[in-house]
PDB file of C-alpha atoms in Angstrom:
ATOM      1  CA  UNK A  15      14.804   2.390   5.939  1.00 41.00           C
ATOM      2  CA  UNK A  16      13.802   5.460   4.023  1.00 48.00           C
ATOM      3  CA  UNK A  17      12.292   8.511   5.767  1.00 54.00           C
ATOM      4  CA  UNK A  18      10.556   6.747   8.661  1.00 64.00           C
ATOM      5  CA  UNK A  19      10.790   9.492  11.268  1.00 64.00           C
ATOM      6  CA  UNK A  20       7.018   9.721  11.651  1.00 71.00           C
ATOM      7  CA  UNK A  21       6.617   6.095  12.763  1.00 82.00           C
ATOM      8  CA  UNK A  22      10.057   4.831  13.688  1.00 89.00           C
ATOM      9  CA  UNK A  23      11.750   1.883  12.026  1.00 91.00           C
ATOM     10  CA  UNK A  24      10.510  -0.811  14.404  1.00 93.00           C
ATOM     11  CA  UNK A  25       6.875   0.300  14.248  1.00 95.00           C
ATOM     12  CA  UNK A  26       7.039   0.696  10.459  1.00 95.00           C
ATOM     13  CA  UNK A  27       8.345  -2.879  10.144  1.00 96.00           C
ATOM     14  CA  UNK A  28       5.598  -4.189  12.448  1.00 97.00           C
ATOM     15  CA  UNK A  29       2.901  -2.463  10.383  1.00 98.00           C
ATOM     16  CA  UNK A  30       4.336  -3.602   7.044  1.00 98.00           C
ATOM     17  CA  UNK A  31       4.484  -7.182   8.260  1.00 98.00           C
ATOM     18  CA  UNK A  32       0.843  -6.950   9.308  1.00 98.00           C
ATOM     19  CA  UNK A  33      -0.061  -5.582   5.858  1.00 98.00           C
ATOM     20  CA  UNK A  34       1.801  -8.532   4.351  1.00 98.00           C
ATOM     21  CA  UNK A  35      -0.341 -10.913   6.421  1.00 98.00           C
ATOM     22  CA  UNK A  36      -3.401  -9.201   4.914  1.00 98.00           C
ATOM     23  CA  UNK A  37      -1.839  -9.773   1.465  1.00 97.00           C
ATOM     24  CA  UNK A  38      -1.347 -13.458   2.285  1.00 97.00           C
ATOM     25  CA  UNK A  39      -5.004 -13.715   3.277  1.00 97.00           C
ATOM     26  CA  UNK A  40      -6.050 -12.079  -0.012  1.00 97.00           C
ATOM     27  CA  UNK A  41      -3.942 -14.608  -1.915  1.00 95.00           C
ATOM     28  CA  UNK A  42      -5.513 -17.524  -0.038  1.00 96.00           C
ATOM     29  CA  UNK A  43      -8.895 -16.162  -1.197  1.00 96.00           C
ATOM     30  CA  UNK A  44      -7.721 -16.306  -4.829  1.00 94.00           C
ATOM     31  CA  UNK A  45      -6.951 -12.600  -5.116  1.00 95.00           C
ATOM     32  CA  UNK A  46      -3.769 -10.729  -5.911  1.00 93.00           C
ATOM     33  CA  UNK A  47      -1.422 -10.672  -2.891  1.00 95.00           C
ATOM     34  CA  UNK A  48      -1.573  -7.035  -1.803  1.00 96.00           C
ATOM     35  CA  UNK A  49      -2.512  -5.734   1.626  1.00 98.00           C
ATOM     36  CA  UNK A  50      -3.103  -2.332   3.198  1.00 98.00           C
ATOM     37  CA  UNK A  51      -3.830  -0.888   6.634  1.00 98.00           C
ATOM     38  CA  UNK A  52      -5.218   2.421   7.840  1.00 98.00           C
ATOM     39  CA  UNK A  53      -3.332   3.476  10.961  1.00 98.00           C
ATOM     40  CA  UNK A  54      -4.608   6.075  13.429  1.00 98.00           C
ATOM     41  CA  UNK A  55      -2.670   9.247  14.253  1.00 97.00           C
ATOM     42  CA  UNK A  56      -1.022   7.455  17.209  1.00 95.00           C
ATOM     43  CA  UNK A  57       0.943   5.381  14.674  1.00 95.00           C
ATOM     44  CA  UNK A  58      -0.104   2.112  16.315  1.00 95.00           C
ATOM     45  CA  UNK A  59      -3.856   1.612  16.246  1.00 97.00           C
ATOM     46  CA  UNK A  60      -4.998  -0.169  13.085  1.00 98.00           C
ATOM     47  CA  UNK A  61      -8.390   1.266  12.127  1.00 98.00           C
ATOM     48  CA  UNK A  62      -8.970  -0.954   9.099  1.00 98.00           C
ATOM     49  CA  UNK A  63      -7.262  -3.477   6.875  1.00 98.00           C
ATOM     50  CA  UNK A  64      -7.954  -4.449   3.293  1.00 98.00           C
ATOM     51  CA  UNK A  65      -6.689  -7.053   0.881  1.00 97.00           C
ATOM     52  CA  UNK A  66      -6.809  -6.763  -2.881  1.00 96.00           C
ATOM     53  CA  UNK A  67     -10.196  -7.496  -4.450  1.00 95.00           C
ATOM     54  CA  UNK A  68      -9.502  -7.361  -8.189  1.00 92.00           C
ATOM     55  CA  UNK A  69      -7.654  -5.380 -10.852  1.00 89.00           C
ATOM     56  CA  UNK A  70      -9.828  -2.291 -10.299  1.00 92.00           C
ATOM     57  CA  UNK A  71     -10.485  -2.558  -6.565  1.00 96.00           C
ATOM     58  CA  UNK A  72      -6.957  -2.549  -5.210  1.00 96.00           C
ATOM     59  CA  UNK A  73      -6.376  -2.866  -1.474  1.00 98.00           C
ATOM     60  CA  UNK A  74      -5.227   0.766  -1.157  1.00 98.00           C
ATOM     61  CA  UNK A  75      -7.988   2.411  -3.190  1.00 98.00           C
ATOM     62  CA  UNK A  76     -10.721   0.323  -1.549  1.00 98.00           C
ATOM     63  CA  UNK A  77      -9.350   1.155   1.900  1.00 98.00           C
ATOM     64  CA  UNK A  78      -9.048   4.862   1.058  1.00 98.00           C
ATOM     65  CA  UNK A  79     -12.665   5.036  -0.171  1.00 98.00           C
ATOM     66  CA  UNK A  80     -13.892   3.249   2.958  1.00 98.00           C
ATOM     67  CA  UNK A  81     -11.835   5.568   5.158  1.00 98.00           C
ATOM     68  CA  UNK A  82     -13.222   8.670   3.437  1.00 98.00           C
ATOM     69  CA  UNK A  83     -16.752   7.407   4.009  1.00 98.00           C
ATOM     70  CA  UNK A  84     -16.170   6.762   7.707  1.00 98.00           C
ATOM     71  CA  UNK A  85     -13.732   9.373   9.055  1.00 98.00           C
ATOM     72  CA  UNK A  86     -13.593  13.169   8.814  1.00 98.00           C
ATOM     73  CA  UNK A  87     -10.940  14.729   6.599  1.00 97.00           C
ATOM     74  CA  UNK A  88      -9.113  16.451   9.455  1.00 98.00           C
ATOM     75  CA  UNK A  89      -8.677  13.069  11.133  1.00 98.00           C
ATOM     76  CA  UNK A  90      -7.541  11.270   7.954  1.00 98.00           C
ATOM     77  CA  UNK A  91      -4.932  13.973   7.378  1.00 98.00           C
ATOM     78  CA  UNK A  92      -3.220  12.623  10.503  1.00 97.00           C
ATOM     79  CA  UNK A  93      -3.528   8.939   9.528  1.00 98.00           C
ATOM     80  CA  UNK A  94      -1.143   6.639   7.670  1.00 98.00           C
ATOM     81  CA  UNK A  95      -2.012   4.192   4.918  1.00 98.00           C
ATOM     82  CA  UNK A  96       0.432   1.272   5.116  1.00 98.00           C
ATOM     83  CA  UNK A  97       0.771  -0.922   2.056  1.00 98.00           C
ATOM     84  CA  UNK A  98       2.966  -3.747   0.915  1.00 97.00           C
ATOM     85  CA  UNK A  99       3.806  -2.135  -2.442  1.00 95.00           C
ATOM     86  CA  UNK A 100       4.040   1.464  -3.600  1.00 96.00           C
ATOM     87  CA  UNK A 101       0.551   2.678  -4.507  1.00 97.00           C
ATOM     88  CA  UNK A 102      -0.162   2.733  -8.230  1.00 95.00           C
ATOM     89  CA  UNK A 103      -1.399   5.907  -9.896  1.00 95.00           C
ATOM     90  CA  UNK A 104      -5.057   4.963  -9.306  1.00 96.00           C
ATOM     91  CA  UNK A 105      -4.488   4.210  -5.630  1.00 97.00           C
ATOM     92  CA  UNK A 106      -2.321   7.286  -5.075  1.00 98.00           C
ATOM     93  CA  UNK A 107      -5.075   9.436  -6.570  1.00 98.00           C
ATOM     94  CA  UNK A 108      -7.689   7.825  -4.338  1.00 98.00           C
ATOM     95  CA  UNK A 109      -5.474   8.264  -1.255  1.00 98.00           C
ATOM     96  CA  UNK A 110      -5.002  11.920  -2.192  1.00 98.00           C
ATOM     97  CA  UNK A 111      -8.730  12.540  -2.670  1.00 98.00           C
ATOM     98  CA  UNK A 112      -9.529  10.733   0.587  1.00 98.00           C
ATOM     99  CA  UNK A 113      -7.175  13.168   2.333  1.00 98.00           C
ATOM    100  CA  UNK A 114      -4.981  10.549   4.024  1.00 98.00           C
ATOM    101  CA  UNK A 115      -1.880  12.409   5.148  1.00 98.00           C
ATOM    102  CA  UNK A 116       0.822   9.771   5.016  1.00 98.00           C
ATOM    103  CA  UNK A 117       1.723   6.625   3.093  1.00 98.00           C
ATOM    104  CA  UNK A 118       4.192   3.933   4.126  1.00 98.00           C
ATOM    105  CA  UNK A 119       5.050   1.260   1.584  1.00 97.00           C
ATOM    106  CA  UNK A 120       7.386  -1.700   1.611  1.00 95.00           C
ATOM    107  CA  UNK A 121       8.524  -2.274  -1.982  1.00 91.00           C
ATOM    108  CA  UNK A 122       8.600   0.017  -5.008  1.00 88.00           C
ATOM    109  CA  UNK A 123       6.273  -0.372  -7.940  1.00 83.00           C
ATOM    110  CA  UNK A 124       9.341  -0.990 -10.119  1.00 78.00           C
ATOM    111  CA  UNK A 125      10.063  -4.110  -8.015  1.00 73.00           C
ATOM    112  CA  UNK A 126       6.504  -5.254  -8.679  1.00 74.00           C
ATOM    113  CA  UNK A 127       6.917  -4.698 -12.405  1.00 71.00           C
ATOM    114  CA  UNK A 128      10.065  -6.831 -12.329  1.00 73.00           C
ATOM    115  CA  UNK A 129       7.994  -9.640 -10.768  1.00 72.00           C
ATOM    116  CA  UNK A 130       4.877  -9.345 -12.929  1.00 71.00           C
ATOM    117  CA  UNK A 131       6.380  -8.400 -16.275  1.00 71.00           C
ATOM    118  CA  UNK A 132       3.546  -8.020 -18.773  1.00 79.00           C
ATOM    119  CA  UNK A 133       1.057 -10.163 -16.849  1.00 73.00           C
ATOM    120  CA  UNK A 134      -2.383  -9.088 -18.155  1.00 73.00           C
ATOM    121  CA  UNK A 135      -3.762  -8.760 -14.615  1.00 73.00           C
ATOM    122  CA  UNK A 136      -1.048  -6.320 -13.547  1.00 72.00           C
ATOM    123  CA  UNK A 137       0.140  -4.084 -16.359  1.00 71.00           C
ATOM    124  CA  UNK A 138       2.110  -1.827 -14.024  1.00 76.00           C
ATOM    125  CA  UNK A 139       2.244   1.891 -14.759  1.00 77.00           C
ATOM    126  CA  UNK A 140       5.646   3.500 -14.335  1.00 83.00           C
ATOM    127  CA  UNK A 141       4.352   6.457 -12.339  1.00 89.00           C
ATOM    128  CA  UNK A 142       5.743   6.779  -8.805  1.00 95.00           C
ATOM    129  CA  UNK A 143       3.229   7.740  -6.127  1.00 97.00           C
ATOM    130  CA  UNK A 144       5.439  10.689  -5.144  1.00 97.00           C
ATOM    131  CA  UNK A 145       4.881  12.115  -8.632  1.00 97.00           C
ATOM    132  CA  UNK A 146       1.102  11.767  -8.288  1.00 97.00           C
ATOM    133  CA  UNK A 147       1.079  13.362  -4.831  1.00 98.00           C
ATOM    134  CA  UNK A 148       3.405  16.187  -5.925  1.00 97.00           C
ATOM    135  CA  UNK A 149       0.844  17.192  -8.555  1.00 97.00           C
ATOM    136  CA  UNK A 150      -1.741  17.841  -5.825  1.00 97.00           C
ATOM    137  CA  UNK A 151      -2.495  20.901  -3.751  1.00 97.00           C
ATOM    138  CA  UNK A 152      -2.233  19.143  -0.383  1.00 95.00           C
ATOM    139  CA  UNK A 153       0.849  17.471   0.999  1.00 95.00           C
ATOM    140  CA  UNK A 154       0.943  13.688   1.309  1.00 98.00           C
ATOM    141  CA  UNK A 155       4.014  12.396   3.114  1.00 97.00           C
ATOM    142  CA  UNK A 156       5.544   9.273   1.593  1.00 97.00           C
ATOM    143  CA  UNK A 157       7.747   6.838   3.493  1.00 96.00           C
ATOM    144  CA  UNK A 158       9.326   3.978   1.618  1.00 96.00           C
ATOM    145  CA  UNK A 159      10.552   1.799   0.197  1.00 96.00           C
ATOM    146  CA  UNK A 160      11.694  -0.199   3.192  1.00 95.00           C
ATOM    147  CA  UNK A 161      14.563  -2.119   1.680  1.00 93.00           C
ATOM    148  CA  UNK A 162      15.101  -4.277   4.771  1.00 94.00           C
ATOM    149  CA  UNK A 163      11.665  -5.869   4.168  1.00 95.00           C
ATOM    150  CA  UNK A 164      11.627  -5.958   0.368  1.00 92.00           C
ATOM    151  CA  UNK A 165      12.622  -9.637   0.128  1.00 93.00           C
ATOM    152  CA  UNK A 166       9.990 -10.618   2.697  1.00 93.00           C
ATOM    153  CA  UNK A 167       7.271  -8.683   0.880  1.00 93.00           C
ATOM    154  CA  UNK A 168       8.194  -9.705  -2.660  1.00 92.00           C
ATOM    155  CA  UNK A 169       8.500 -13.406  -1.710  1.00 92.00           C
ATOM    156  CA  UNK A 170       4.713 -13.699  -1.760  1.00 89.00           C
ATOM    157  CA  UNK A 171       4.697 -12.577  -5.408  1.00 86.00           C
ATOM    158  CA  UNK A 172       7.515 -14.682  -6.836  1.00 86.00           C
ATOM    159  CA  UNK A 173       5.374 -17.673  -7.813  1.00 83.00           C
ATOM    160  CA  UNK A 174       2.013 -15.910  -7.954  1.00 85.00           C
ATOM    161  CA  UNK A 175       2.565 -14.061 -11.243  1.00 78.00           C
ATOM    162  CA  UNK A 176       3.968 -17.021 -13.221  1.00 79.00           C
TER     163      UNK A 176
END
């Protein structure tokens, strides 16, 4: 696993699997299979979870906006947003502006692009979240991808985007 010192490998895997369950629920509701969690500073307590809504209201950006509306910035700076796939540019920007201090993701956006191709509902931008966060004035720690879980996370998408 890549750079998981803040949470530990076992806890990171537990949280990513829970986010994947949220993604499965979103898919059962006819939405794109993405899931995200907001985790408290203790690294264990899940404060909120969100599945994808549509092509503009991604799980991560919707969760980040909700978090910003409900928690103070100093608290969010200690929280972790856990997501099945690397946040896109829109979601990374929303996470940054919400002030969430850490992101953990399972699979890279490039893996998603390999699955979706040029699907009109997911025209993936090739802009890593680390690049978006590096352009900011506040640090956002990024943990991921978690290669040990990539197959498990991408399995949900294999047939979905056909």
